[in-house]
Amino acid sequence: MNNDSTAHRGAGRAPHPLTDALPTTGGPVRRTLLRTALTGAAALGTGLATARTATAAAPARGTHPRPGTPGEAWRELAEGNRRWRTYRERHPHETPAVRQSLTAGQHPFAVVLGCIDSRVPPELVFDQGLGDLMTVRTAGEVLDEAVLGSVAYGVLELGIPLVVVLGHQSCGAVRAAVEAEESGGGLPAHIQYLADQISPAIDHTKEGDARIDATVDANVRLVRSKLVAEPDLAARITTGRLAIVGARYVLTDQRVHRLA
């Protein structure tokens, strides 16, 4: 994790590559270290020249700035999803210039808490590139302390204005939770943990596949409600600096629907 505000905290004087790093004694050791230092300096010069050429060739983030409000961030994601589902994706922010600029820090504009399902990678679904999204993925979007900490880091340390809880059609984790409850059978230990977290969202007003489908949405809403209840996040929502939204990805048409 990279936080620009803390990148140089506590740093003292940097050692000089050709003096502080060398021993005070002469002989072969000194010559070897000096040769290594000079070789490294030459390589660094070549790398910097390459980076300058790449930077001159393309801007770091194109022509529009990073979204700074929840509304702007959601519109950026919605537009990216429109490109994705109409097969006009751009795969933005992958140039050598962008890659070089990101070595100095990151400024993502949204956190996406999604499922581990291989068919729903957020960067592709929303047609975003390097440095745009902070993604956290667990089966069924299940929360634990590590997930909560990851989401909070993006919001509180990086100032991200939007969190999206992204469920999807035909979620295997949701199906496992529903079927385990219906059968009364147990699941392998770690998978049972996932089912236990999802089970409060099971929609008992539906039957069969309709129950699984309805539970996908109900689970997204449950996870969102837990995030909204976190005091540090709630404080930012109150002041308009943050929005936490639920959404669903439909495999059949690749569209992301925002859930009420």
One Martini backbone bead per residue (centre of mass of N, CA, C, O) as a GRO file, in nm:
protein
  260
    1MET     BB    1   0.098   0.035   0.020
    2ASN     BB    2   0.036   0.380  -0.090
    3ASN     BB    3   0.122   0.687   0.083
    4ASP     BB    4   0.204   1.002   0.013
    5SER     BB    5   0.196   1.133   0.309
    6THR     BB    6   0.424   0.888   0.406
    7ALA     BB    7   0.679   0.852   0.219
    8HIS     BB    8   0.883   1.068   0.407
    9ARG     BB    9   0.854   0.975   0.686
   10GLY     BB   10   1.148   0.995   0.879
   11ALA     BB   11   1.353   1.099   0.685
   12GLY     BB   12   1.673   1.135   0.617
   13ARG     BB   13   1.970   1.145   0.503
   14ALA     BB   14   2.086   1.059   0.210
   15PRO     BB   15   2.303   0.861   0.078
   16HIS     BB   16   2.583   0.866  -0.098
   17PRO     BB   17   2.670   0.659  -0.363
   18LEU     BB   18   3.007   0.746  -0.354
   19THR     BB   19   3.057   0.761  -0.023
   20ASP     BB   20   2.879   0.634   0.210
   21ALA     BB   21   2.905   0.334   0.072
   22LEU     BB   22   3.204   0.347   0.130
   23PRO     BB   23   3.488   0.246   0.233
   24THR     BB   24   3.798   0.359   0.384
   25THR     BB   25   3.933   0.147   0.240
   26GLY     BB   26   4.121   0.001   0.021
   27GLY     BB   27   4.127  -0.172  -0.269
   28PRO     BB   28   3.926  -0.412  -0.409
   29VAL     BB   29   3.667  -0.336  -0.264
   30ARG     BB   30   3.653  -0.041  -0.347
   31ARG     BB   31   3.656  -0.091  -0.656
   32THR     BB   32   3.400  -0.263  -0.667
   33LEU     BB   33   3.203  -0.053  -0.547
   34LEU     BB   34   3.257   0.169  -0.753
   35ARG     BB   35   3.176   0.008  -1.002
   36THR     BB   36   2.887  -0.046  -0.910
   37ALA     BB   37   2.796   0.248  -0.877
   38LEU     BB   38   2.853   0.338  -1.171
   39THR     BB   39   2.671   0.133  -1.308
   40GLY     BB   40   2.410   0.221  -1.165
   41ALA     BB   41   2.416   0.515  -1.266
   42ALA     BB   42   2.398   0.445  -1.566
   43ALA     BB   43   2.130   0.290  -1.549
   44LEU     BB   44   1.967   0.523  -1.432
   45GLY     BB   45   2.005   0.717  -1.669
   46THR     BB   46   1.864   0.538  -1.878
   47GLY     BB   47   1.591   0.520  -1.729
   48LEU     BB   48   1.532   0.827  -1.724
   49ALA     BB   49   1.534   0.869  -2.027
   50THR     BB   50   1.302   0.675  -2.087
   51ALA     BB   51   1.092   0.815  -1.907
   52ARG     BB   52   1.099   1.090  -2.053
   53THR     BB   53   1.002   0.981  -2.324
   54ALA     BB   54   0.733   0.862  -2.222
   55THR     BB   55   0.620   1.124  -2.100
   56ALA     BB   56   0.620   1.284  -2.370
   57ALA     BB   57   0.413   1.086  -2.521
   58ALA     BB   58   0.226   1.082  -2.244
   59PRO     BB   59  -0.004   1.123  -2.029
   60ALA     BB   60  -0.096   0.998  -1.724
   61ARG     BB   61  -0.449   1.064  -1.751
   62GLY     BB   62  -0.497   1.230  -1.971
   63THR     BB   63  -0.755   1.491  -1.993
   64HIS     BB   64  -0.882   1.393  -1.721
   65PRO     BB   65  -0.956   1.402  -1.407
   66ARG     BB   66  -0.992   1.294  -1.111
   67PRO     BB   67  -1.235   1.189  -0.934
   68GLY     BB   68  -1.376   1.380  -0.638
   69THR     BB   69  -1.664   1.254  -0.633
   70PRO     BB   70  -1.911   1.034  -0.610
   71GLY     BB   71  -2.052   1.111  -0.878
   72GLU     BB   72  -1.805   1.108  -1.062
   73ALA     BB   73  -1.720   0.817  -1.004
   74TRP     BB   74  -1.977   0.676  -1.106
   75ARG     BB   75  -1.971   0.789  -1.396
   76GLU     BB   76  -1.704   0.656  -1.470
   77LEU     BB   77  -1.802   0.365  -1.431
   78ALA     BB   78  -2.049   0.371  -1.620
   79GLU     BB   79  -1.890   0.440  -1.875
   80GLY     BB   80  -1.707   0.192  -1.868
   81ASN     BB   81  -1.938  -0.017  -1.885
   82ARG     BB   82  -2.045   0.074  -2.155
   83ARG     BB   83  -1.793  -0.001  -2.314
   84TRP     BB   84  -1.784  -0.299  -2.236
   85ARG     BB   85  -2.082  -0.390  -2.338
   86THR     BB   86  -2.001  -0.255  -2.643
   87TYR     BB   87  -1.703  -0.317  -2.731
   88ARG     BB   88  -1.527  -0.019  -2.637
   89GLU     BB   89  -1.277  -0.062  -2.501
   90ARG     BB   90  -0.959   0.100  -2.380
   91HIS     BB   91  -0.755   0.034  -2.168
   92PRO     BB   92  -0.653   0.238  -1.963
   93HIS     BB   93  -0.361   0.329  -1.817
   94GLU     BB   94  -0.086   0.150  -1.969
   95THR     BB   95   0.143   0.319  -2.011
   96PRO     BB   96   0.462   0.402  -1.955
   97ALA     BB   97   0.393   0.672  -1.816
   98VAL     BB   98   0.202   0.560  -1.603
   99ARG     BB   99   0.388   0.355  -1.473
  100GLN     BB  100   0.594   0.567  -1.383
  101SER     BB  101   0.405   0.754  -1.214
  102LEU     BB  102   0.322   0.518  -1.001
  103THR     BB  103   0.594   0.514  -0.836
  104ALA     BB  104   0.501   0.783  -0.659
  105GLY     BB  105   0.189   0.689  -0.661
  106GLN     BB  106  -0.164   0.691  -0.558
  107HIS     BB  107  -0.519   0.774  -0.710
  108PRO     BB  108  -0.780   0.641  -0.650
  109PHE     BB  109  -1.156   0.665  -0.700
  110ALA     BB  110  -1.219   0.353  -0.616
  111VAL     BB  111  -1.390   0.104  -0.437
  112VAL     BB  112  -1.403  -0.256  -0.495
  113LEU     BB  113  -1.631  -0.492  -0.366
  114GLY     BB  114  -1.585  -0.822  -0.463
  115CYS     BB  115  -1.577  -1.107  -0.621
  116ILE     BB  116  -1.377  -1.392  -0.719
  117ASP     BB  117  -1.493  -1.417  -0.981
  118SER     BB  118  -1.354  -1.460  -1.302
  119ARG     BB  119  -1.601  -1.289  -1.455
  120VAL     BB  120  -1.546  -1.020  -1.236
  121PRO     BB  121  -1.339  -0.788  -1.320
  122PRO     BB  122  -1.336  -0.461  -1.245
  123GLU     BB  123  -1.141  -0.334  -1.459
  124LEU     BB  124  -1.315  -0.448  -1.696
  125VAL     BB  125  -1.614  -0.380  -1.629
  126PHE     BB  126  -1.505  -0.055  -1.604
  127ASP     BB  127  -1.270   0.029  -1.781
  128GLN     BB  128  -0.989   0.028  -1.623
  129GLY     BB  129  -0.677   0.111  -1.479
  130LEU     BB  130  -0.401   0.204  -1.359
  131GLY     BB  131  -0.480   0.358  -1.048
  132ASP     BB  132  -0.810   0.363  -1.029
  133LEU     BB  133  -0.845   0.098  -0.852
  134MET     BB  134  -0.958  -0.051  -0.546
  135THR     BB  135  -0.943  -0.397  -0.486
  136VAL     BB  136  -1.178  -0.625  -0.324
  137ARG     BB  137  -1.178  -0.993  -0.286
  138THR     BB  138  -1.458  -1.204  -0.210
  139ALA     BB  139  -1.660  -1.442  -0.141
  140GLY     BB  140  -1.956  -1.278  -0.149
  141GLU     BB  141  -1.839  -1.013  -0.013
  142VAL     BB  142  -1.706  -1.083   0.244
  143LEU     BB  143  -1.659  -0.984   0.571
  144ASP     BB  144  -1.371  -0.866   0.747
  145GLU     BB  145  -1.112  -0.716   0.893
  146ALA     BB  146  -0.938  -0.702   0.637
  147VAL     BB  147  -1.152  -0.577   0.456
  148LEU     BB  148  -1.220  -0.331   0.624
  149GLY     BB  149  -0.930  -0.219   0.626
  150SER     BB  150  -0.904  -0.184   0.319
  151VAL     BB  151  -1.135   0.011   0.278
  152ALA     BB  152  -1.045   0.224   0.487
  153TYR     BB  153  -0.781   0.296   0.358
  154GLY     BB  154  -0.890   0.417   0.096
  155VAL     BB  155  -1.062   0.638   0.238
  156LEU     BB  156  -0.874   0.760   0.479
  157GLU     BB  157  -0.584   0.774   0.321
  158LEU     BB  158  -0.680   0.835  -0.003
  159GLY     BB  159  -0.972   0.972  -0.046
  160ILE     BB  160  -1.200   0.798  -0.136
  161PRO     BB  161  -1.545   0.858  -0.262
  162LEU     BB  162  -1.595   0.538  -0.348
  163VAL     BB  163  -1.807   0.253  -0.278
  164VAL     BB  164  -1.838  -0.079  -0.422
  165VAL     BB  165  -2.080  -0.329  -0.408
  166LEU     BB  166  -2.021  -0.632  -0.606
  167GLY     BB  167  -2.235  -0.825  -0.750
  168HIS     BB  168  -2.364  -1.141  -0.908
  169GLN     BB  169  -2.455  -1.347  -1.126
  170SER     BB  170  -2.417  -1.664  -1.029
  171CYS     BB  171  -2.329  -1.709  -0.731
  172GLY     BB  172  -2.158  -1.957  -0.567
  173ALA     BB  173  -2.166  -1.866  -0.269
  174VAL     BB  174  -2.470  -1.828  -0.252
  175ARG     BB  175  -2.553  -2.110  -0.335
  176ALA     BB  176  -2.411  -2.259  -0.105
  177ALA     BB  177  -2.573  -2.128   0.124
  178VAL     BB  178  -2.856  -2.213   0.035
  179GLU     BB  179  -2.809  -2.524   0.009
  180ALA     BB  180  -2.712  -2.573   0.298
  181GLU     BB  181  -2.972  -2.484   0.439
  182GLU     BB  182  -3.169  -2.680   0.293
  183SER     BB  183  -3.002  -2.954   0.372
  184GLY     BB  184  -2.818  -2.930   0.648
  185GLY     BB  185  -2.539  -2.922   0.554
  186GLY     BB  186  -2.200  -2.922   0.537
  187LEU     BB  187  -1.898  -2.745   0.503
  188PRO     BB  188  -1.613  -2.663   0.462
  189ALA     BB  189  -1.481  -2.468   0.692
  190HIS     BB  190  -1.421  -2.205   0.520
  191ILE     BB  191  -1.689  -2.217   0.360
  192GLN     BB  192  -1.879  -2.198   0.602
  193TYR     BB  193  -1.810  -1.910   0.672
  194LEU     BB  194  -1.937  -1.785   0.425
  195ALA     BB  195  -2.225  -1.895   0.467
  196ASP     BB  196  -2.271  -1.760   0.744
  197GLN     BB  197  -2.254  -1.463   0.626
  198ILE     BB  198  -2.492  -1.500   0.407
  199SER     BB  199  -2.754  -1.623   0.545
  200PRO     BB  200  -2.905  -1.351   0.638
  201ALA     BB  201  -2.979  -1.294   0.312
  202ILE     BB  202  -3.182  -1.499   0.273
  203ASP     BB  203  -3.460  -1.554   0.057
  204HIS     BB  204  -3.775  -1.692   0.174
  205THR     BB  205  -3.981  -1.593  -0.068
  206LYS     BB  206  -3.823  -1.794  -0.238
  207GLU     BB  207  -3.746  -2.031  -0.506
  208GLY     BB  208  -3.478  -2.165  -0.600
  209ASP     BB  209  -3.327  -1.964  -0.824
  210ALA     BB  210  -3.476  -1.715  -0.710
  211ARG     BB  211  -3.339  -1.721  -0.436
  212ILE     BB  212  -3.052  -1.680  -0.528
  213ASP     BB  213  -3.095  -1.416  -0.682
  214ALA     BB  214  -3.210  -1.251  -0.440
  215THR     BB  215  -2.959  -1.296  -0.252
  216VAL     BB  216  -2.755  -1.134  -0.402
  217ASP     BB  217  -2.885  -0.858  -0.337
  218ALA     BB  218  -2.915  -0.891  -0.029
  219ASN     BB  219  -2.610  -0.916   0.024
  220VAL     BB  220  -2.522  -0.643  -0.075
  221ARG     BB  221  -2.698  -0.484   0.129
  222LEU     BB  222  -2.569  -0.600   0.382
  223VAL     BB  223  -2.279  -0.507   0.334
  224ARG     BB  224  -2.341  -0.210   0.306
  225SER     BB  225  -2.465  -0.171   0.591
  226LYS     BB  226  -2.200  -0.232   0.740
  227LEU     BB  227  -2.033  -0.001   0.623
  228VAL     BB  228  -2.220   0.238   0.699
  229ALA     BB  229  -2.185   0.169   1.022
  230GLU     BB  230  -1.913   0.280   1.012
  231PRO     BB  231  -1.803   0.556   1.165
  232ASP     BB  232  -1.581   0.666   0.967
  233LEU     BB  233  -1.763   0.641   0.716
  234ALA     BB  234  -2.019   0.789   0.810
  235ALA     BB  235  -1.887   1.070   0.838
  236ARG     BB  236  -1.840   1.101   0.527
  237ILE     BB  237  -2.127   1.073   0.433
  238THR     BB  238  -2.248   1.318   0.585
  239THR     BB  239  -2.040   1.524   0.420
  240GLY     BB  240  -2.014   1.402   0.107
  241ARG     BB  241  -1.727   1.236   0.064
  242LEU     BB  242  -1.915   0.968   0.064
  243ALA     BB  243  -2.004   0.662  -0.110
  244ILE     BB  244  -2.219   0.368  -0.071
  245VAL     BB  245  -2.271   0.111  -0.308
  246GLY     BB  246  -2.488  -0.102  -0.481
  247ALA     BB  247  -2.424  -0.384  -0.710
  248ARG     BB  248  -2.488  -0.553  -1.036
  249TYR     BB  249  -2.373  -0.820  -1.233
  250VAL     BB  250  -2.451  -0.919  -1.566
  251LEU     BB  251  -2.356  -1.176  -1.762
  252THR     BB  252  -2.549  -1.160  -2.021
  253ASP     BB  253  -2.484  -0.813  -2.060
  254GLN     BB  254  -2.255  -0.662  -1.877
  255ARG     BB  255  -2.424  -0.512  -1.662
  256VAL     BB  256  -2.444  -0.245  -1.429
  257HIS     BB  257  -2.645  -0.234  -1.140
  258ARG     BB  258  -2.800  -0.023  -0.934
  259LEU     BB  259  -2.895  -0.044  -0.608
  260ALA     BB  260  -3.145   0.063  -0.383
   0.00000   0.00000   0.00000
